[in-house]
């Protein structure tokens, strides 16, 4: 009896009520409703569902059930494809797993610390600091004061790293010294205050010639 009245597919309360109402017999006088009569309607509904499935026709409940199954299968398939692509990237030298995580702040700070920079990077950083210190305005990139300060920084740097036999680079160093000399001479004549400021801060000597 239980198998005979078991429903095929999923029904909402409203759908089940509508289907059972369609199968309700004509109303008779007196107390006509009984549990036996309800079971008979459930059995009929099961038989109708069976025939509907047999002929390939789906009711609302069956359509919903089918769509839910398809949706779950599609979601699972997408998840598997995503995991497969990530695994393939790792195998083929693509995006490593550590790049899929956010950067660790302490490692970033350590990487960009001046102690871990190359000599060229350190010089670039030092030139920026010098420009910020000696600039005449926010947009100042090439005033005589900034040029002298940056040339002095480059001269000190090259004086430490150049090999004695590197004649080409030493020629470039000498050209920098001469360019600074001309700029200082010009400033001594036209801008005495800034000339004295440069001598004081850069540790240079006054040379009237």
PDB file of N, CA and C in Angstrom, residues 50 62 72 91 98 101 138 158 188 193:
ATOM      1  N   UNK A  50       3.481   8.055 -13.478  1.00  0.00           N
ATOM      2  CA  UNK A  50       4.219   6.966 -14.131  1.00  0.00           C
ATOM      3  C   UNK A  50       3.968   6.984 -15.633  1.00  0.00           C
ATOM      4  N   UNK A  62       8.265  17.466 -11.940  1.00  0.00           N
ATOM      5  CA  UNK A  62       9.362  16.754 -12.596  1.00  0.00           C
ATOM      6  C   UNK A  62      10.311  17.721 -13.299  1.00  0.00           C
ATOM      7  N   UNK A  72      22.874  21.492 -10.413  1.00  0.00           N
ATOM      8  CA  UNK A  72      23.915  20.960  -9.514  1.00  0.00           C
ATOM      9  C   UNK A  72      25.044  20.332 -10.319  1.00  0.00           C
ATOM     10  N   UNK A  91      51.602  22.880 -13.574  1.00  0.00           N
ATOM     11  CA  UNK A  91      52.436  21.901 -14.265  1.00  0.00           C
ATOM     12  C   UNK A  91      53.151  22.504 -15.462  1.00  0.00           C
ATOM     13  N   UNK A  98      51.911  30.113  -5.144  1.00  0.00           N
ATOM     14  CA  UNK A  98      52.197  31.198  -4.206  1.00  0.00           C
ATOM     15  C   UNK A  98      51.764  32.557  -4.764  1.00  0.00           C
ATOM     16  N   UNK A 101      48.050  33.795  -3.884  1.00  0.00           N
ATOM     17  CA  UNK A 101      47.788  34.355  -2.554  1.00  0.00           C
ATOM     18  C   UNK A 101      48.257  35.807  -2.514  1.00  0.00           C
ATOM     19  N   UNK A 138      58.219  72.586  -6.662  1.00  0.00           N
ATOM     20  CA  UNK A 138      57.762  71.209  -6.857  1.00  0.00           C
ATOM     21  C   UNK A 138      58.063  70.699  -8.263  1.00  0.00           C
ATOM     22  N   UNK A 158      80.664  57.410  -8.782  1.00  0.00           N
ATOM     23  CA  UNK A 158      81.587  56.877  -9.787  1.00  0.00           C
ATOM     24  C   UNK A 158      83.013  56.812  -9.255  1.00  0.00           C
ATOM     25  N   UNK A 188      78.131  81.392  -8.595  1.00  0.00           N
ATOM     26  CA  UNK A 188      78.928  82.312  -7.758  1.00  0.00           C
ATOM     27  C   UNK A 188      78.754  83.748  -8.232  1.00  0.00           C
ATOM     28  N   UNK A 193      73.782  83.434  -2.643  1.00  0.00           N
ATOM     29  CA  UNK A 193      73.185  82.740  -1.492  1.00  0.00           C
ATOM     30  C   UNK A 193      73.079  81.231  -1.731  1.00  0.00           C
TER      31      UNK A 193
END
